[in-house]
PDB file of C-alpha atoms in Angstrom:
ATOM      1  CA  MET A   1      16.247  -1.086  26.404  1.00 52.00           C
ATOM      2  CA  SER A   2      17.072   2.388  27.601  1.00 68.00           C
ATOM      3  CA  LYS A   3      19.983   2.540  30.002  1.00 94.00           C
ATOM      4  CA  THR A   4      18.057   4.857  32.325  1.00 97.00           C
ATOM      5  CA  ALA A   5      14.775   4.308  34.146  1.00 98.00           C
ATOM      6  CA  ILE A   6      12.491   6.870  35.752  1.00 98.00           C
ATOM      7  CA  ILE A   7      10.620   5.898  38.900  1.00 98.00           C
ATOM      8  CA  ILE A   8       7.512   7.736  40.032  1.00 97.00           C
ATOM      9  CA  PHE A   9       7.655   6.962  43.746  1.00 96.00           C
ATOM     10  CA  SER A  10       4.372   7.662  45.507  1.00 94.00           C
ATOM     11  CA  HIS A  11       1.484   6.234  47.425  1.00 93.00           C
ATOM     12  CA  LEU A  12      -1.745   5.203  45.794  1.00 93.00           C
ATOM     13  CA  PRO A  13      -4.134   8.189  45.834  1.00 91.00           C
ATOM     14  CA  GLU A  14      -6.334   6.493  48.477  1.00 91.00           C
ATOM     15  CA  ILE A  15      -3.361   6.101  50.819  1.00 91.00           C
ATOM     16  CA  GLU A  16      -2.057   9.582  50.037  1.00 89.00           C
ATOM     17  CA  ALA A  17      -5.450  11.042  50.980  1.00 88.00           C
ATOM     18  CA  ARG A  18      -5.297   9.359  54.397  1.00 89.00           C
ATOM     19  CA  ILE A  19      -1.759  10.571  55.057  1.00 87.00           C
ATOM     20  CA  LYS A  20      -1.897  14.097  53.602  1.00 83.00           C
ATOM     21  CA  ASP A  21      -5.518  15.095  53.919  1.00 74.00           C
ATOM     22  CA  PHE A  22      -5.381  18.783  52.980  1.00 78.00           C
ATOM     23  CA  ALA A  23      -8.777  19.310  51.359  1.00 82.00           C
ATOM     24  CA  GLY A  24     -10.971  16.469  52.552  1.00 88.00           C
ATOM     25  CA  PHE A  25     -10.442  12.830  51.654  1.00 90.00           C
ATOM     26  CA  LYS A  26     -12.180  12.856  48.246  1.00 93.00           C
ATOM     27  CA  ASN A  27     -10.523  16.070  47.072  1.00 91.00           C
ATOM     28  CA  THR A  28      -7.082  15.026  48.290  1.00 90.00           C
ATOM     29  CA  ARG A  29      -7.467  11.649  46.575  1.00 92.00           C
ATOM     30  CA  ARG A  30      -8.521  13.375  43.354  1.00 93.00           C
ATOM     31  CA  VAL A  31      -5.578  15.811  43.467  1.00 92.00           C
ATOM     32  CA  SER A  32      -3.156  12.967  44.200  1.00 91.00           C
ATOM     33  CA  ALA A  33      -4.518  10.956  41.263  1.00 94.00           C
ATOM     34  CA  LEU A  34      -4.202  13.951  38.935  1.00 94.00           C
ATOM     35  CA  PHE A  35      -0.646  14.674  40.091  1.00 93.00           C
ATOM     36  CA  THR A  36       0.356  11.039  39.677  1.00 94.00           C
ATOM     37  CA  LYS A  37      -1.089  10.906  36.157  1.00 96.00           C
ATOM     38  CA  HIS A  38       0.641  14.195  35.313  1.00 95.00           C
ATOM     39  CA  PHE A  39       4.071  13.006  36.484  1.00 95.00           C
ATOM     40  CA  ILE A  40       3.784   9.646  34.743  1.00 96.00           C
ATOM     41  CA  GLU A  41       2.949  11.452  31.494  1.00 96.00           C
ATOM     42  CA  LEU A  42       5.734  13.990  32.078  1.00 96.00           C
ATOM     43  CA  ALA A  43       8.266  11.195  32.569  1.00 96.00           C
ATOM     44  CA  LYS A  44       7.037   9.299  29.518  1.00 95.00           C
ATOM     45  CA  ASN A  45       7.495  12.476  27.449  1.00 95.00           C
ATOM     46  CA  THR A  46      11.244  11.999  27.913  1.00 96.00           C
ATOM     47  CA  HIS A  47      10.962   8.655  26.056  1.00 95.00           C
ATOM     48  CA  THR A  48      12.657   7.019  29.032  1.00 96.00           C
ATOM     49  CA  ASP A  49      11.332   3.784  30.523  1.00 97.00           C
ATOM     50  CA  THR A  50       8.997   4.868  33.319  1.00 97.00           C
ATOM     51  CA  PHE A  51       7.747   2.860  36.291  1.00 98.00           C
ATOM     52  CA  TRP A  52       5.218   3.792  38.954  1.00 97.00           C
ATOM     53  CA  HIS A  53       6.385   2.442  42.298  1.00 97.00           C
ATOM     54  CA  ASN A  54       3.168   2.866  44.242  1.00 96.00           C
ATOM     55  CA  THR A  55       2.168   1.550  47.636  1.00 94.00           C
ATOM     56  CA  LEU A  56       1.412  -1.921  46.242  1.00 95.00           C
ATOM     57  CA  VAL A  57       4.885  -2.534  44.790  1.00 96.00           C
ATOM     58  CA  GLN A  58       7.043  -0.751  47.361  1.00 97.00           C
ATOM     59  CA  GLU A  59       8.947  -3.116  49.640  1.00 96.00           C
ATOM     60  CA  GLY A  60      10.453  -2.244  53.009  1.00 96.00           C
ATOM     61  CA  GLN A  61       9.645  -1.252  56.560  1.00 94.00           C
ATOM     62  CA  ASN A  62      10.233   2.488  56.156  1.00 92.00           C
ATOM     63  CA  PHE A  63      10.622   5.165  53.501  1.00 92.00           C
ATOM     64  CA  GLY A  64      14.390   4.693  53.148  1.00 93.00           C
ATOM     65  CA  GLU A  65      14.109   0.936  52.662  1.00 95.00           C
ATOM     66  CA  ARG A  66      11.254   1.298  50.178  1.00 96.00           C
ATOM     67  CA  LEU A  67      13.170   3.912  48.190  1.00 96.00           C
ATOM     68  CA  ALA A  68      16.450   1.943  48.254  1.00 97.00           C
ATOM     69  CA  ASN A  69      14.641  -1.207  47.136  1.00 97.00           C
ATOM     70  CA  ALA A  70      13.010   0.693  44.265  1.00 98.00           C
ATOM     71  CA  PHE A  71      16.421   1.823  43.000  1.00 98.00           C
ATOM     72  CA  GLU A  72      17.876  -1.649  43.496  1.00 97.00           C
ATOM     73  CA  SER A  73      15.031  -3.267  41.556  1.00 97.00           C
ATOM     74  CA  MET A  74      15.720  -1.040  38.541  1.00 98.00           C
ATOM     75  CA  TYR A  75      19.436  -1.844  38.560  1.00 98.00           C
ATOM     76  CA  ALA A  76      18.520  -5.556  38.806  1.00 97.00           C
ATOM     77  CA  LYS A  77      16.434  -5.138  35.623  1.00 97.00           C
ATOM     78  CA  GLY A  78      19.565  -3.995  33.828  1.00 97.00           C
ATOM     79  CA  TYR A  79      19.330  -0.210  34.026  1.00 98.00           C
ATOM     80  CA  ASP A  80      22.583   1.702  34.482  1.00 97.00           C
ATOM     81  CA  ALA A  81      20.946   4.776  36.005  1.00 98.00           C
ATOM     82  CA  VAL A  82      17.758   5.675  37.842  1.00 98.00           C
ATOM     83  CA  VAL A  83      15.940   8.992  38.149  1.00 98.00           C
ATOM     84  CA  CYS A  84      13.343   9.044  40.912  1.00 98.00           C
ATOM     85  CA  ILE A  85      10.621  11.655  41.384  1.00 97.00           C
ATOM     86  CA  GLY A  86       7.538  11.876  43.548  1.00 91.00           C
ATOM     87  CA  ASN A  87       4.096  13.112  42.636  1.00 89.00           C
ATOM     88  CA  ASP A  88       4.232  16.258  44.749  1.00 86.00           C
ATOM     89  CA  CYS A  89       6.388  18.812  42.947  1.00 86.00           C
ATOM     90  CA  PRO A  90       4.211  20.747  40.488  1.00 83.00           C
ATOM     91  CA  GLU A  91       7.181  22.925  39.509  1.00 87.00           C
ATOM     92  CA  LEU A  92       8.999  19.946  37.936  1.00 92.00           C
ATOM     93  CA  GLN A  93       9.248  20.395  34.179  1.00 94.00           C
ATOM     94  CA  VAL A  94      10.286  18.004  31.437  1.00 95.00           C
ATOM     95  CA  GLN A  95      13.458  20.036  30.781  1.00 96.00           C
ATOM     96  CA  MET A  96      14.537  19.350  34.365  1.00 95.00           C
ATOM     97  CA  LEU A  97      14.059  15.622  33.791  1.00 96.00           C
ATOM     98  CA  TYR A  98      16.068  15.772  30.564  1.00 97.00           C
ATOM     99  CA  LYS A  99      18.899  17.523  32.415  1.00 97.00           C
ATOM    100  CA  ALA A 100      18.837  14.941  35.239  1.00 97.00           C
ATOM    101  CA  ILE A 101      18.878  12.096  32.701  1.00 97.00           C
ATOM    102  CA  GLU A 102      21.832  13.653  30.888  1.00 97.00           C
ATOM    103  CA  GLU A 103      23.778  14.146  34.130  1.00 97.00           C
ATOM    104  CA  VAL A 104      23.084  10.687  35.568  1.00 98.00           C
ATOM    105  CA  GLU A 105      24.003   9.044  32.253  1.00 97.00           C
ATOM    106  CA  ASN A 106      27.320  10.917  32.504  1.00 96.00           C
ATOM    107  CA  GLY A 107      27.945   9.274  35.882  1.00 96.00           C
ATOM    108  CA  LYS A 108      26.812  12.096  38.137  1.00 97.00           C
ATOM    109  CA  THR A 109      24.457  11.842  41.086  1.00 97.00           C
ATOM    110  CA  VAL A 110      21.740  14.496  40.935  1.00 97.00           C
ATOM    111  CA  LEU A 111      19.616  15.908  43.761  1.00 94.00           C
ATOM    112  CA  GLY A 112      16.799  18.360  43.183  1.00 92.00           C
ATOM    113  CA  PRO A 113      16.561  20.111  46.553  1.00 87.00           C
ATOM    114  CA  THR A 114      13.355  21.400  48.091  1.00 84.00           C
ATOM    115  CA  THR A 115      12.981  24.312  50.494  1.00 82.00           C
ATOM    116  CA  ASP A 116      12.187  21.927  53.379  1.00 79.00           C
ATOM    117  CA  ALA A 117      15.576  20.149  53.075  1.00 78.00           C
ATOM    118  CA  GLY A 118      14.104  17.297  51.045  1.00 81.00           C
ATOM    119  CA  ALA A 119      14.474  16.426  47.381  1.00 88.00           C
ATOM    120  CA  TYR A 120      11.985  16.443  44.529  1.00 91.00           C
ATOM    121  CA  LEU A 121      14.352  14.403  42.349  1.00 96.00           C
ATOM    122  CA  ILE A 122      17.095  11.872  43.063  1.00 96.00           C
ATOM    123  CA  ALA A 123      19.150  10.455  40.204  1.00 98.00           C
ATOM    124  CA  ILE A 124      21.892   7.910  40.825  1.00 98.00           C
ATOM    125  CA  PRO A 125      24.041   5.952  38.399  1.00 98.00           C
ATOM    126  CA  LYS A 126      24.323   2.264  39.282  1.00 97.00           C
ATOM    127  CA  LYS A 127      28.058   2.498  39.969  1.00 97.00           C
ATOM    128  CA  ALA A 128      27.447   5.221  42.608  1.00 97.00           C
ATOM    129  CA  PHE A 129      24.580   3.466  44.407  1.00 97.00           C
ATOM    130  CA  HIS A 130      25.484   1.837  47.703  1.00 95.00           C
ATOM    131  CA  LYS A 131      22.412   0.549  49.485  1.00 95.00           C
ATOM    132  CA  THR A 132      24.041   0.563  52.918  1.00 93.00           C
ATOM    133  CA  HIS A 133      24.957   4.246  52.554  1.00 90.00           C
ATOM    134  CA  PHE A 134      21.520   5.032  51.152  1.00 87.00           C
ATOM    135  CA  LEU A 135      19.848   3.427  54.163  1.00 90.00           C
ATOM    136  CA  GLN A 136      21.943   5.514  56.561  1.00 90.00           C
ATOM    137  CA  VAL A 137      20.256   8.729  55.377  1.00 88.00           C
ATOM    138  CA  LYS A 138      17.699  10.014  57.895  1.00 84.00           C
ATOM    139  CA  TRP A 139      14.861  10.186  55.410  1.00 84.00           C
ATOM    140  CA  GLN A 140      11.761  12.236  56.212  1.00 77.00           C
ATOM    141  CA  SER A 141      13.342  13.896  59.220  1.00 74.00           C
ATOM    142  CA  SER A 142      14.092  17.467  60.183  1.00 70.00           C
TER     143      SER A 142
END
C-alpha cells in the first residue's frame, strides 16, 4: 500500500448543481461530472491511491467535520499522509500533485491557496493532523 492517499472531496454532480447552479441545472451537473472525472483521473495519474469522498460517504454536520472525518478515515486505513483536492480548480496540474505528495511525505503540511482565501489543495501528514485544531478553522467563511 502507498503511504499517501489522495482524496477528491466534492459533492455528487446532482447536489453540486443544486448548490452552485451557474449555467442551469443540467449544464452545471454535466460540468461538475466532467470536473470530477478529470480530477479523479489526474490523481490516479500520480499512481497514488485515490478516493472520491462524495456526498454519500462524507460524514459530519458541516464542511469542517466532513473534511476532518475524511482525513481521519484515511489515516485509520493506514495511510501516513493525505492530499485532499476538490473538483473545482481547473488550474491544478499533475506536477502540482506530485510536489504536494513529495512535501507531505517529507512531513510538511501543504496548502494550495486560492484568491478567495480558500485552498484548492490541503496535504497533511498523519503526525501533524489534530482533529480538534482542524475543526476550529472557520471553513467556508470570509
